[in-house]
Each structure stands twice: as C-alpha cells, then as structure tokens.
Amino acid sequence: MAVCEVCGNDYEAAFEVRAAGAVHTFDSFECAAQKMAPICENCGCRILGHGLEAEGRFFCCASCARMQGRMELADHV
C-alpha cells in the first residue's frame, strides 16, 4: 500500500501523479487537487479546469482576471 502525501492515509488503491519531474502519491482526487491545483488569485477557489494564467498569476475565469486588472484575458468557452 502507499501513503497519501496530503492526508497520510495508507490506502491500497492510492495512485501516483507525475508532474514537473516529481512523483506524488494520493489516495483521492480531492487530495491531489488540494496539493496540485493552482488557486485563483481573485476568489481563492481551486482551479480544476483550464483556468487562465498571466505572468505567473492564475485565475479560474475571465471575470476574476478582469477584477484583478487583466482585461486582455478571455475564457475559451
């Protein structure tokens, strides 16, 4: 079994996520999102979809980006 790096659960169905040259172990998608998903700089939500990025700043949507002065960003939906 493997131990989740977020909650410490030793779980037989744990899984690995490889990103940016590192390997992470989680017991649930919730823990994976908690550790790896960026946070919107405006509303604070975890960005689980495509989101938007400008100069290293992450936003969940164009509305949040505009509230932070990033008028050039647009949703792709």
Short mmCIF file of N, CA and C in Angstrom, two decimals:
data_model
loop_
_atom_site.label_atom_id
_atom_site.label_comp_id
_atom_site.label_asym_id
_atom_site.label_seq_id
_atom_site.Cartn_x
_atom_site.Cartn_y
_atom_site.Cartn_z
N MET A 1 0.85 -1.18 0.00
CA MET A 1 0.00 0.00 0.00
C MET A 1 0.89 1.25 0.00
N ALA A 2 0.28 2.37 -0.33
CA ALA A 2 1.02 3.62 -0.40
C ALA A 2 0.33 4.68 0.45
N VAL A 3 1.11 5.60 0.96
CA VAL A 3 0.61 6.64 1.86
C VAL A 3 0.37 7.93 1.07
N CYS A 4 -0.83 8.50 1.24
CA CYS A 4 -1.18 9.77 0.61
C CYS A 4 -0.34 10.89 1.23
N GLU A 5 0.28 11.71 0.39
CA GLU A 5 1.13 12.77 0.92
C GLU A 5 0.36 13.96 1.47
N VAL A 6 -0.96 13.99 1.27
CA VAL A 6 -1.77 15.08 1.82
C VAL A 6 -2.38 14.68 3.16
N CYS A 7 -3.08 13.56 3.19
CA CYS A 7 -3.81 13.19 4.41
C CYS A 7 -3.15 12.08 5.22
N GLY A 8 -2.15 11.41 4.64
CA GLY A 8 -1.45 10.36 5.37
C GLY A 8 -2.14 9.02 5.38
N ASN A 9 -3.23 8.87 4.65
CA ASN A 9 -3.96 7.62 4.59
C ASN A 9 -3.13 6.56 3.87
N ASP A 10 -2.97 5.40 4.48
CA ASP A 10 -2.28 4.27 3.86
C ASP A 10 -3.34 3.46 3.13
N TYR A 11 -3.37 3.56 1.80
CA TYR A 11 -4.52 3.10 1.02
C TYR A 11 -4.07 2.17 -0.10
N GLU A 12 -4.75 1.05 -0.23
CA GLU A 12 -4.38 0.06 -1.24
C GLU A 12 -4.62 0.53 -2.67
N ALA A 13 -5.53 1.49 -2.87
CA ALA A 13 -5.82 1.99 -4.21
C ALA A 13 -5.23 3.38 -4.45
N ALA A 14 -4.17 3.71 -3.73
CA ALA A 14 -3.51 5.00 -3.95
C ALA A 14 -2.97 5.05 -5.37
N PHE A 15 -2.76 6.25 -5.87
CA PHE A 15 -2.26 6.42 -7.23
C PHE A 15 -1.17 7.49 -7.25
N GLU A 16 -0.38 7.47 -8.31
CA GLU A 16 0.71 8.44 -8.47
C GLU A 16 0.38 9.44 -9.56
N VAL A 17 0.83 10.65 -9.35
CA VAL A 17 0.74 11.71 -10.36
C VAL A 17 2.16 12.19 -10.59
N ARG A 18 2.56 12.20 -11.84
CA ARG A 18 3.90 12.69 -12.21
C ARG A 18 3.74 14.05 -12.86
N ALA A 19 4.43 15.05 -12.30
CA ALA A 19 4.33 16.40 -12.83
C ALA A 19 5.63 17.15 -12.55
N ALA A 20 6.12 17.85 -13.54
CA ALA A 20 7.32 18.68 -13.41
C ALA A 20 8.49 17.91 -12.82
N GLY A 21 8.63 16.66 -13.23
CA GLY A 21 9.75 15.85 -12.79
C GLY A 21 9.63 15.24 -11.41
N ALA A 22 8.49 15.43 -10.76
CA ALA A 22 8.27 14.87 -9.42
C ALA A 22 7.15 13.85 -9.45
N VAL A 23 7.18 12.92 -8.51
CA VAL A 23 6.14 11.91 -8.38
C VAL A 23 5.42 12.15 -7.05
N HIS A 24 4.08 12.23 -7.12
CA HIS A 24 3.25 12.47 -5.94
C HIS A 24 2.31 11.29 -5.76
N THR A 25 2.01 10.93 -4.51
CA THR A 25 1.11 9.82 -4.20
C THR A 25 -0.11 10.35 -3.46
N PHE A 26 -1.29 9.94 -3.93
CA PHE A 26 -2.55 10.40 -3.33
C PHE A 26 -3.52 9.24 -3.17
N ASP A 27 -4.46 9.39 -2.24
CA ASP A 27 -5.48 8.37 -2.06
C ASP A 27 -6.80 8.77 -2.70
N SER A 28 -6.91 10.03 -3.15
CA SER A 28 -8.16 10.50 -3.76
C SER A 28 -7.87 11.69 -4.68
N PHE A 29 -8.80 11.95 -5.58
CA PHE A 29 -8.66 13.12 -6.44
C PHE A 29 -8.74 14.40 -5.62
N GLU A 30 -9.51 14.37 -4.53
CA GLU A 30 -9.62 15.54 -3.67
C GLU A 30 -8.26 15.93 -3.09
N CYS A 31 -7.52 14.93 -2.61
CA CYS A 31 -6.18 15.22 -2.08
C CYS A 31 -5.24 15.68 -3.18
N ALA A 32 -5.33 15.09 -4.36
CA ALA A 32 -4.49 15.51 -5.48
C ALA A 32 -4.77 16.97 -5.84
N ALA A 33 -6.03 17.35 -5.89
CA ALA A 33 -6.40 18.73 -6.21
C ALA A 33 -5.91 19.67 -5.12
N GLN A 34 -6.04 19.27 -3.88
CA GLN A 34 -5.60 20.10 -2.75
C GLN A 34 -4.12 20.41 -2.86
N LYS A 35 -3.33 19.46 -3.27
CA LYS A 35 -1.88 19.62 -3.36
C LYS A 35 -1.42 20.30 -4.65
N MET A 36 -2.09 19.98 -5.77
CA MET A 36 -1.53 20.35 -7.06
C MET A 36 -2.26 21.44 -7.83
N ALA A 37 -3.55 21.62 -7.58
CA ALA A 37 -4.31 22.61 -8.36
C ALA A 37 -3.95 24.02 -7.94
N PRO A 38 -3.75 24.90 -8.92
CA PRO A 38 -3.48 26.31 -8.56
C PRO A 38 -4.72 26.94 -7.95
N ILE A 39 -4.52 28.06 -7.26
CA ILE A 39 -5.60 28.78 -6.59
C ILE A 39 -5.84 30.09 -7.32
N CYS A 40 -7.11 30.41 -7.58
CA CYS A 40 -7.46 31.67 -8.23
C CYS A 40 -7.04 32.84 -7.33
N GLU A 41 -6.32 33.79 -7.92
CA GLU A 41 -5.84 34.92 -7.14
C GLU A 41 -6.94 35.91 -6.77
N ASN A 42 -8.11 35.77 -7.38
CA ASN A 42 -9.20 36.68 -7.05
C ASN A 42 -10.16 36.07 -6.03
N CYS A 43 -10.70 34.90 -6.33
CA CYS A 43 -11.75 34.35 -5.45
C CYS A 43 -11.25 33.24 -4.52
N GLY A 44 -10.04 32.72 -4.77
CA GLY A 44 -9.46 31.73 -3.88
C GLY A 44 -9.87 30.29 -4.13
N CYS A 45 -10.64 30.03 -5.19
CA CYS A 45 -11.06 28.65 -5.44
C CYS A 45 -9.93 27.86 -6.10
N ARG A 46 -9.97 26.54 -5.96
CA ARG A 46 -9.02 25.67 -6.65
C ARG A 46 -9.40 25.63 -8.12
N ILE A 47 -8.43 25.73 -9.01
CA ILE A 47 -8.69 25.73 -10.43
C ILE A 47 -8.53 24.30 -10.94
N LEU A 48 -9.66 23.65 -11.20
CA LEU A 48 -9.65 22.26 -11.65
C LEU A 48 -9.80 22.14 -13.15
N GLY A 49 -10.22 23.18 -13.79
CA GLY A 49 -10.35 23.18 -15.25
C GLY A 49 -9.14 23.85 -15.88
N HIS A 50 -9.35 24.43 -17.04
CA HIS A 50 -8.24 25.06 -17.76
C HIS A 50 -7.76 26.32 -17.08
N GLY A 51 -8.67 27.14 -16.58
CA GLY A 51 -8.28 28.38 -15.93
C GLY A 51 -7.54 29.30 -16.88
N LEU A 52 -7.02 30.38 -16.34
CA LEU A 52 -6.28 31.38 -17.10
C LEU A 52 -5.02 31.74 -16.34
N GLU A 53 -3.98 32.09 -17.07
CA GLU A 53 -2.73 32.48 -16.44
C GLU A 53 -2.15 33.69 -17.14
N ALA A 54 -1.65 34.63 -16.36
CA ALA A 54 -0.99 35.81 -16.91
C ALA A 54 0.19 36.15 -16.02
N GLU A 55 1.39 36.10 -16.58
CA GLU A 55 2.61 36.45 -15.87
C GLU A 55 2.72 35.73 -14.53
N GLY A 56 2.41 34.43 -14.54
CA GLY A 56 2.53 33.62 -13.33
C GLY A 56 1.38 33.74 -12.35
N ARG A 57 0.36 34.50 -12.68
CA ARG A 57 -0.83 34.64 -11.82
C ARG A 57 -1.95 33.79 -12.42
N PHE A 58 -2.66 33.05 -11.57
CA PHE A 58 -3.70 32.14 -12.03
C PHE A 58 -5.08 32.66 -11.66
N PHE A 59 -6.04 32.44 -12.57
CA PHE A 59 -7.43 32.85 -12.36
C PHE A 59 -8.34 31.73 -12.84
N CYS A 60 -9.48 31.55 -12.17
CA CYS A 60 -10.41 30.49 -12.55
C CYS A 60 -11.22 30.86 -13.78
N CYS A 61 -11.39 32.16 -14.04
CA CYS A 61 -12.21 32.61 -15.18
C CYS A 61 -11.82 34.03 -15.57
N ALA A 62 -12.31 34.47 -16.72
CA ALA A 62 -12.01 35.82 -17.20
C ALA A 62 -12.60 36.88 -16.28
N SER A 63 -13.72 36.60 -15.66
CA SER A 63 -14.33 37.57 -14.75
C SER A 63 -13.39 37.86 -13.58
N CYS A 64 -12.83 36.81 -12.98
CA CYS A 64 -11.89 37.01 -11.88
C CYS A 64 -10.63 37.73 -12.37
N ALA A 65 -10.17 37.39 -13.57
CA ALA A 65 -8.98 38.06 -14.12
C ALA A 65 -9.25 39.55 -14.31
N ARG A 66 -10.42 39.90 -14.82
CA ARG A 66 -10.76 41.31 -15.02
C ARG A 66 -10.81 42.05 -13.69
N MET A 67 -11.31 41.40 -12.66
CA MET A 67 -11.37 42.04 -11.34
C MET A 67 -9.98 42.35 -10.79
N GLN A 68 -8.98 41.68 -11.33
CA GLN A 68 -7.59 41.92 -10.92
C GLN A 68 -6.82 42.72 -11.98
N GLY A 69 -7.56 43.34 -12.91
CA GLY A 69 -6.95 44.23 -13.88
C GLY A 69 -6.42 43.58 -15.14
N ARG A 70 -6.69 42.29 -15.34
CA ARG A 70 -6.20 41.59 -16.53
C ARG A 70 -7.30 41.56 -17.59
N MET A 71 -7.54 42.69 -18.23
CA MET A 71 -8.61 42.85 -19.20
C MET A 71 -8.38 42.05 -20.48
N GLU A 72 -7.13 41.70 -20.79
CA GLU A 72 -6.82 41.01 -22.05
C GLU A 72 -7.16 39.53 -22.02
N LEU A 73 -7.42 38.96 -20.84
CA LEU A 73 -7.69 37.52 -20.75
C LEU A 73 -9.15 37.22 -21.08
N ALA A 74 -9.36 36.10 -21.77
CA ALA A 74 -10.73 35.69 -22.17
C ALA A 74 -10.89 34.22 -21.92
N ASP A 75 -12.10 33.82 -21.54
CA ASP A 75 -12.41 32.39 -21.39
C ASP A 75 -12.45 31.76 -22.76
N HIS A 76 -12.15 30.48 -22.81
CA HIS A 76 -12.15 29.75 -24.09
C HIS A 76 -13.34 28.82 -24.18
N VAL A 77 -14.50 29.31 -23.79
CA VAL A 77 -15.72 28.51 -23.86
C VAL A 77 -16.74 29.19 -24.73
#
